[in-house]
Coordinates of C-alpha atoms in Angstrom, one line a residue:
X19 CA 0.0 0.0 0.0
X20 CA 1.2 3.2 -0.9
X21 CA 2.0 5.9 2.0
X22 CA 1.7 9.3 2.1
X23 CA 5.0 11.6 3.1
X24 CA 3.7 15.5 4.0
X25 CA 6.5 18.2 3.3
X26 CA 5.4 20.6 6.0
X27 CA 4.7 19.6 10.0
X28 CA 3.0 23.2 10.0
X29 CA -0.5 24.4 10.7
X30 CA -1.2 23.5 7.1
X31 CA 0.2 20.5 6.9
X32 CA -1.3 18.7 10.2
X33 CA -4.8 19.8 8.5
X34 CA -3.3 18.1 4.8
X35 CA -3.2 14.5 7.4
X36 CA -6.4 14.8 8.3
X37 CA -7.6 15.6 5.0
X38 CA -5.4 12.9 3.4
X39 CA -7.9 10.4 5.6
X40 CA -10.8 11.9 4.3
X41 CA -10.3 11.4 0.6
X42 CA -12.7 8.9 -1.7
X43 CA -9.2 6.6 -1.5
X44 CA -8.3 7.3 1.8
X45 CA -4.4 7.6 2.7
X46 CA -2.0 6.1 4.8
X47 CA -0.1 8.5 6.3
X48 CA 4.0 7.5 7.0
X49 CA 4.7 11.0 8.8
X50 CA 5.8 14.2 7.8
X51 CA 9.8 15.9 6.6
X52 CA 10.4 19.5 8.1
X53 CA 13.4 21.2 8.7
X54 CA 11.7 22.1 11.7
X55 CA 12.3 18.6 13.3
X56 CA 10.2 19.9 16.8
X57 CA 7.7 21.1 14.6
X58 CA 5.3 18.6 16.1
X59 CA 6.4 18.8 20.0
X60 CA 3.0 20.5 21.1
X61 CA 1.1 17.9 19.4
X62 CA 1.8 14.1 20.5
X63 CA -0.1 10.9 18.7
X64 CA 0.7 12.3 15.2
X65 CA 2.7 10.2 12.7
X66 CA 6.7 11.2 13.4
X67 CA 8.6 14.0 11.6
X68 CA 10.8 11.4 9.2
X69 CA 13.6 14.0 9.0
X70 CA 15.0 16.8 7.4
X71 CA 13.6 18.0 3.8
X72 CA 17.4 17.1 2.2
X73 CA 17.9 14.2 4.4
X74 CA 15.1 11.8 3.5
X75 CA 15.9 9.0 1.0
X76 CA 12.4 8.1 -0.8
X77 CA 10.7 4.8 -0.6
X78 CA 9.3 2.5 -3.0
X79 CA 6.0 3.2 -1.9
X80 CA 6.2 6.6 -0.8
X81 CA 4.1 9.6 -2.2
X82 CA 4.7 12.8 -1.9
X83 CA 2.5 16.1 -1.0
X84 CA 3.6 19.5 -0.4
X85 CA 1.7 21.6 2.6
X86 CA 3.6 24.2 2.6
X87 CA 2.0 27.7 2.2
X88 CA 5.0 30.2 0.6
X89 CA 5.5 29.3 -3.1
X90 CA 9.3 29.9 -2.7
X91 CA 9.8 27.8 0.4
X92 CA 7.3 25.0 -1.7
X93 CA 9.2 25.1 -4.7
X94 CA 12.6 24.5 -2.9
X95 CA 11.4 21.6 -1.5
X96 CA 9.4 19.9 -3.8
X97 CA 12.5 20.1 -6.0
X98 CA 15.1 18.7 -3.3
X99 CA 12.4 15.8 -3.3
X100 CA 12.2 15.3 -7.1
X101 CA 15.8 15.5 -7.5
X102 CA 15.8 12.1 -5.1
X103 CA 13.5 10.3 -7.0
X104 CA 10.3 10.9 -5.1
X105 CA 6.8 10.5 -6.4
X106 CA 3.7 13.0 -6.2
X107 CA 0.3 12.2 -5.7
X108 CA -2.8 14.9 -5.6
X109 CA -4.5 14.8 -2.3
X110 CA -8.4 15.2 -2.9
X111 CA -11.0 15.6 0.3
X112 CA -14.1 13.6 -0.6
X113 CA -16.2 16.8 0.0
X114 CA -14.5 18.4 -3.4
X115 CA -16.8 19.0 -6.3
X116 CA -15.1 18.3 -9.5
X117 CA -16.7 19.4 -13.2
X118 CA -16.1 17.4 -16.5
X119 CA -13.0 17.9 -18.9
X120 CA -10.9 19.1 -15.8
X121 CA -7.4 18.7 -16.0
X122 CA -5.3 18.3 -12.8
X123 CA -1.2 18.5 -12.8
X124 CA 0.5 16.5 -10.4
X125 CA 0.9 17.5 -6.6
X126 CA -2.4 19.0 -6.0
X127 CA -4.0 19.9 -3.3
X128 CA -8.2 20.3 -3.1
X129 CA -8.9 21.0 0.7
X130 CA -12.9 19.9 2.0
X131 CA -15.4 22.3 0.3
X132 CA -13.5 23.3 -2.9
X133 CA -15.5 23.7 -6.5
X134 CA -13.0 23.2 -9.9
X135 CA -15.7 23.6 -12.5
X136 CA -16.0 22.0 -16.1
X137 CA -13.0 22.7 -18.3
X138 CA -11.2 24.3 -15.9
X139 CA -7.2 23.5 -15.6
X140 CA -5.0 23.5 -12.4
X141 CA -1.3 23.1 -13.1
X142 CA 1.1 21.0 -10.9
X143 CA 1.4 21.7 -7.3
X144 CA -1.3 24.0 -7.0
X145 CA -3.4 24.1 -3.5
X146 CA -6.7 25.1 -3.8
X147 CA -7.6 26.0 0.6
X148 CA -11.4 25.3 2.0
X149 CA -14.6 26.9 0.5
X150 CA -12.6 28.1 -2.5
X151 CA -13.4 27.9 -6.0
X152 CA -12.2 27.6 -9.6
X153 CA -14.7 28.5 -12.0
X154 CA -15.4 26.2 -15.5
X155 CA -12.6 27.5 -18.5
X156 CA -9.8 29.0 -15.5
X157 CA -6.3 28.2 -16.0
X158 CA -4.1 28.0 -12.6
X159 CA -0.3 27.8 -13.0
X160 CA 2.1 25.5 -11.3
X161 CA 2.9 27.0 -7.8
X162 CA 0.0 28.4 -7.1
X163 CA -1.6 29.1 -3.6
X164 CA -5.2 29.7 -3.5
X165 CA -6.6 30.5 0.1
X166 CA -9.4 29.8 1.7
X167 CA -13.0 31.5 0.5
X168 CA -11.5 32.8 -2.7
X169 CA -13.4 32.9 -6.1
X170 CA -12.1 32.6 -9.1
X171 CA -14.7 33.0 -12.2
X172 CA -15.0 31.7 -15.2
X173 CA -12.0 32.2 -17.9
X174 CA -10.0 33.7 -15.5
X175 CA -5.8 32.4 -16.3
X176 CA -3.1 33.0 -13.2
X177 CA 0.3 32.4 -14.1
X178 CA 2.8 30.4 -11.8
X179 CA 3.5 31.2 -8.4
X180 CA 0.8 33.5 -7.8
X181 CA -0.7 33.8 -4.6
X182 CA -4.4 34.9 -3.8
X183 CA -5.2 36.0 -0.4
X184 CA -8.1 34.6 1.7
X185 CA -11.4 36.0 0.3
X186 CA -10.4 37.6 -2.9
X187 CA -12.5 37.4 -5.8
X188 CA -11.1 37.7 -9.6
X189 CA -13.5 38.6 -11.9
X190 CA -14.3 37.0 -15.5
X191 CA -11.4 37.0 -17.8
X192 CA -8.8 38.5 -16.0
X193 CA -5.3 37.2 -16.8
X194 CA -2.8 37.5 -13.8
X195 CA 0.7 37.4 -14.5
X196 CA 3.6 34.8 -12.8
X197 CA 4.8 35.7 -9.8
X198 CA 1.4 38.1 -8.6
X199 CA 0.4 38.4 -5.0
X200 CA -3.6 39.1 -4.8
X201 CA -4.3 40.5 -1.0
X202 CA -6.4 39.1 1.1
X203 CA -10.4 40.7 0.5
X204 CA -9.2 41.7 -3.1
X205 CA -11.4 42.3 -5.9
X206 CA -9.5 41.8 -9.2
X207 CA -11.1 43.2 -12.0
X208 CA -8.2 44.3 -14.4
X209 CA -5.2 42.4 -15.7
X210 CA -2.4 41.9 -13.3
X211 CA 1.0 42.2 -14.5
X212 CA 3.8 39.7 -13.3
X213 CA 5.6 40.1 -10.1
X214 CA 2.7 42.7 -9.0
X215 CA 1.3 42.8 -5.7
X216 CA -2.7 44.2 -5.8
X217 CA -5.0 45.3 -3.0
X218 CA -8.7 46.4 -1.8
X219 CA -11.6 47.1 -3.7
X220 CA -11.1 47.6 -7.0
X221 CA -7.7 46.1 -6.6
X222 CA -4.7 48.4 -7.1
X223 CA -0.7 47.9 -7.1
X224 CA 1.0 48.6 -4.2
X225 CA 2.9 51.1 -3.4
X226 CA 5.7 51.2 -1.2
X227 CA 5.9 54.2 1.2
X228 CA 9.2 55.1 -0.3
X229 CA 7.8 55.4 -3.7
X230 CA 5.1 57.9 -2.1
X231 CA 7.5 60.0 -0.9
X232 CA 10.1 60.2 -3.3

């Protein structure tokens, strides 16, 4: 039987082993890797922290899943992992309601109460977080962090990387370049350009207090 190695002992990744339990196929947990290796101190009777990110040799019937929250810290890791010969899996709650002609890259994450409508395409390693949704024709790039309660409508396309804050809501058609960061409560209704970081209602760039006053 396969088992299921979490990269993250964090917040996020204790709720990925319950969630993991709770899929149609439900998993087998082996334990997590952190670089944190007391991550899990204040929580006893959970599987063990296995070691280090770079110090775990894969198993045969290992599977990998990534549950960490920062794409550049989820990135690093994932590709230690890869470059040791470990295997991905998609971890899907049961609760998840899925639309036809979806397409799902490897290393996914669809937490309990997430939508991916019809047509709809979510790149590898891409974490979709409770109660949010991905309308029918969106594109998500690898990388990318969704958080919880965000909407994304129909025909929208984010690039890699991008992270969208808890709550935001992108509206129909927008294209959001790699790299973006959508604030938390957003409302995106213009294109976002790559490596731009948006805020508030309509959604604006930020601007740094230096560049106010210079």
């Amino acid at each position: 039987m396969k088992q299921l190695v979490i990269i993250g002992a964090g917040g996020f990744g204790r709720e990925v082993r319950a969630w993991a339990r709770q899929a149609d196929e439900p998993w087998s947990v082996r334990g997590f890797i952190d670089d944190n290796l007391r991550a899990l101190e204040k929580f006893p009777g959970s599987e063990p922290i296995l070691a280090a990110v770079a110090e775990y040799v894969p198993r045969a019937d290992d599977r990998f899943v990534c549950a960490l929250g920062r794409v550049e810290f989820k990135r690093r890791c994932i590709e230690r992992v890869r470059a040791a010969g470990g295997v991905f899996t998609n971890v899907i709650h049961r609760t998840s309601v899925l639309g036809d002609r979806i397409g799902l890259g490897v290393g996914v994450i669809l937490c309990p109460h997430t939508t991916v409508g019809s047509d709809a395409r979510l790149g590898d390693f891409v974490s979709v977080n409770l109660h949010s949704s991905v309308a029918h024709d969106a594109t998500i790039g690898a990388w990318t962090q969704l958080h919880c309660h965000v909407d994304i409508t129909g025909g929208v396309s984010l690039g890699e990387g991008v992270t969208v804050g808890s709550h935001a809501t992108i509206l129909p058609g927008v294209r959001v370049g790699d790299g973006a960061v959508i604030g938390s409560g957003a409302v995106v209704m213009r294109d976002v350009a790559a490596g731009e970081t948006v805020f508030g209602v309509p959604a604006r760039p930020h601007v740094r207090r230096e560049e106010v006053h210079a």
